[in-house]
Structures are given as C-alpha cells and as structure tokens.
Amino acid sequence: MTLDKDKMLEYCNQFSKNTLMETLNIEYIDAGEGFLVAKMPVNSSVHQPMGLLHGGASVALAESVGSAASHFFINDKEQEVRGIEISANHLKSIREGFVFGTARIIHKGRSLHLWEIKITDEEGNLVSLCKLTNMVLTKEKNKN
C-alpha cells in the first residue's frame, strides 16, 4: 500500500469539520504504514470536575484516531467504517498541555480492523491504553 501522508492528514482533518473532533480540537498530525497520530489540547473544556482530563475525552480521541486510521485500508467510495467496541485503561492524570493518540493496526481483516491506541502526554508518558474494533461495511447502493 502506498500512503500519501499529506493527503491522508488533509482528508482526516477535513472530514472532522462540524463534528465532535472539531469540538474537541482534535488535529491529525502524522501518518505512516499502519499508524495515525492525532493531538488534542487538555484544558477546562475536556476536564472532569476535579480538573483532570476526562476519561470520556480520552476515549473520544482514541475512537476518532482509530476510526480515521481504518480509512487507510478501505475503498471509501464502496465501504464505510463503524466502531463496534472500545476499551480503555486510564493510567495517568493530566491537567493541561496536549495528549497524542497513536493508533497502530493489530489486525487488518476484510471486515474487521483491530487497533491499539496509545494516548501519551507531551513527555511521552502513557496516559491511556485503548483497544478499538472497527467493522468494515459495504455502502448501500442508492435506490432509484
């Protein structure tokens, strides 16, 4: 598979417009063979009441980057991706700065993709470890 990194990042950032990814200020910043990286700012808009990064925001970052990464492996004119299961272990607290979600493919099947997403802070410390399963579906043909 040949990957045009700049085109993929532009595509991912473009389809994030007017979505939760835009609300959370998630930006796709790096891509390569079998991986995609996005960053998200940590500030009061993604805090839980104790002033820490909300676990749900971490999971939203993980699902966003893992689902976007599945687009590397599909024909988006004929197929679409649905996240069907996600799990997360939150290992470290963070109050401010940025977190980075790196999705790496574990299994690439015809109908299922399994991703490991590591969420790290700016120093590379592991904040959350997530696993995402995506289903690849055939788009329905338009009925006339």
GROMACS .gro file of C-alpha atoms in nm, residues 10-129:
model
  120
   10GLU     CA    1  -0.567   1.670   0.496
   11TYR     CA    2  -0.851   1.423   0.438
   12CYS     CA    3  -0.875   1.333   0.808
   13ASN     CA    4  -0.868   1.696   0.921
   14GLN     CA    5  -1.123   1.794   0.655
   15PHE     CA    6  -1.379   1.526   0.745
   16SER     CA    7  -1.354   1.636   1.109
   17LYS     CA    8  -1.524   1.968   1.032
   18ASN     CA    9  -1.853   2.021   1.222
   19THR     CA   10  -1.806   1.703   1.429
   20LEU     CA   11  -1.706   1.607   1.781
   21MET     CA   12  -1.344   1.602   1.663
   22GLU     CA   13  -1.366   1.972   1.580
   23THR     CA   14  -1.543   2.043   1.912
   24LEU     CA   15  -1.256   1.871   2.099
   25ASN     CA   16  -0.994   2.042   1.877
   26ILE     CA   17  -0.854   1.708   1.763
   27GLU     CA   18  -0.598   1.752   1.486
   28TYR     CA   19  -0.441   1.472   1.281
   29ILE     CA   20  -0.066   1.535   1.270
   30ASP     CA   21   0.121   1.226   1.147
   31ALA     CA   22   0.058   0.911   0.945
   32GLY     CA   23   0.256   0.617   0.813
   33GLU     CA   24   0.229   0.249   0.724
   34GLY     CA   25  -0.027   0.112   0.971
   35PHE     CA   26  -0.047   0.412   1.206
   36LEU     CA   27  -0.213   0.751   1.252
   37VAL     CA   28  -0.145   1.019   1.515
   38ALA     CA   29  -0.378   1.294   1.639
   39LYS     CA   30  -0.337   1.551   1.914
   40MET     CA   31  -0.591   1.709   2.146
   41PRO     CA   32  -0.546   2.003   2.384
   42VAL     CA   33  -0.609   1.941   2.753
   43ASN     CA   34  -0.788   2.236   2.911
   44SER     CA   35  -1.110   2.305   3.101
   45SER     CA   36  -1.324   2.205   2.800
   46VAL     CA   37  -1.214   1.840   2.838
   47HIS     CA   38  -1.176   1.830   3.219
   48GLN     CA   39  -1.383   1.633   3.464
   49PRO     CA   40  -1.489   1.816   3.786
   50MET     CA   41  -1.153   1.752   3.958
   51GLY     CA   42  -0.971   1.949   3.687
   52LEU     CA   43  -0.821   1.644   3.514
   53LEU     CA   44  -0.857   1.512   3.159
   54HIS     CA   45  -1.194   1.336   3.141
   55GLY     CA   46  -1.170   0.967   3.052
   56GLY     CA   47  -1.451   1.013   2.802
   57ALA     CA   48  -1.247   1.275   2.616
   58SER     CA   49  -0.956   1.029   2.602
   59VAL     CA   50  -1.187   0.762   2.462
   60ALA     CA   51  -1.326   1.010   2.207
   61LEU     CA   52  -0.969   1.082   2.093
   62ALA     CA   53  -0.892   0.709   2.073
   63GLU     CA   54  -1.204   0.623   1.873
   64SER     CA   55  -1.154   0.922   1.644
   65VAL     CA   56  -0.797   0.834   1.553
   66GLY     CA   57  -0.861   0.459   1.529
   67SER     CA   58  -1.169   0.501   1.312
   68ALA     CA   59  -0.995   0.752   1.085
   69ALA     CA   60  -0.699   0.514   1.053
   70SER     CA   61  -0.924   0.238   0.919
   71HIS     CA   62  -0.983   0.461   0.616
   72PHE     CA   63  -0.624   0.377   0.511
   73PHE     CA   64  -0.743   0.027   0.429
   74ILE     CA   65  -1.084   0.070   0.267
   75ASN     CA   66  -1.229   0.195  -0.058
   76ASP     CA   67  -1.435   0.481   0.083
   77LYS     CA   68  -1.649   0.500  -0.232
   78GLU     CA   69  -1.778   0.147  -0.164
   79GLN     CA   70  -1.713   0.089   0.206
   80GLU     CA   71  -1.756   0.263   0.540
   81VAL     CA   72  -1.626   0.210   0.892
   82ARG     CA   73  -1.817   0.166   1.219
   83GLY     CA   74  -1.658   0.139   1.561
   84ILE     CA   75  -1.820  -0.158   1.735
   85GLU     CA   76  -1.616  -0.193   2.056
   86ILE     CA   77  -1.370   0.018   2.251
   87SER     CA   78  -1.197  -0.037   2.582
   88ALA     CA   79  -0.968   0.195   2.773
   89ASN     CA   80  -0.738   0.181   3.071
   90HIS     CA   81  -0.660   0.524   3.212
   91LEU     CA   82  -0.314   0.511   3.367
   92LYS     CA   83  -0.203   0.869   3.434
   93SER     CA   84  -0.372   1.201   3.509
   94ILE     CA   85  -0.307   1.520   3.315
   95ARG     CA   86  -0.437   1.873   3.377
   96GLU     CA   87  -0.303   2.076   3.084
   97GLY     CA   88  -0.099   2.064   2.768
   98PHE     CA   89  -0.163   1.819   2.485
   99VAL     CA   90  -0.228   1.449   2.457
  100PHE     CA   91  -0.139   1.247   2.149
  101GLY     CA   92  -0.334   0.945   2.029
  102THR     CA   93  -0.136   0.698   1.818
  103ALA     CA   94  -0.339   0.424   1.653
  104ARG     CA   95  -0.148   0.117   1.531
  105ILE     CA   96  -0.309  -0.167   1.343
  106ILE     CA   97  -0.311  -0.503   1.522
  107HIS     CA   98  -0.535  -0.695   1.282
  108LYS     CA   99  -0.645  -0.591   0.934
  109GLY     CA  100  -0.916  -0.823   0.808
  110ARG     CA  101  -1.166  -0.775   0.527
  111SER     CA  102  -1.450  -0.699   0.766
  112LEU     CA  103  -1.279  -0.616   1.099
  113HIS     CA  104  -0.991  -0.393   1.196
  114LEU     CA  105  -0.839  -0.409   1.544
  115TRP     CA  106  -0.640  -0.106   1.665
  116GLU     CA  107  -0.428  -0.032   1.968
  117ILE     CA  108  -0.434   0.337   2.058
  118LYS     CA  109  -0.179   0.475   2.300
  119ILE     CA  110  -0.257   0.817   2.442
  120THR     CA  111   0.053   0.993   2.569
  121ASP     CA  112   0.137   1.333   2.714
  122GLU     CA  113   0.394   1.575   2.574
  123GLU     CA  114   0.676   1.391   2.753
  124GLY     CA  115   0.572   1.058   2.605
  125ASN     CA  116   0.421   0.922   2.928
  126LEU     CA  117   0.137   0.675   2.873
  127VAL     CA  118  -0.192   0.836   2.981
  128SER     CA  119  -0.439   0.577   2.846
  129LEU     CA  120  -0.417   0.249   2.659
   0.00000   0.00000   0.00000
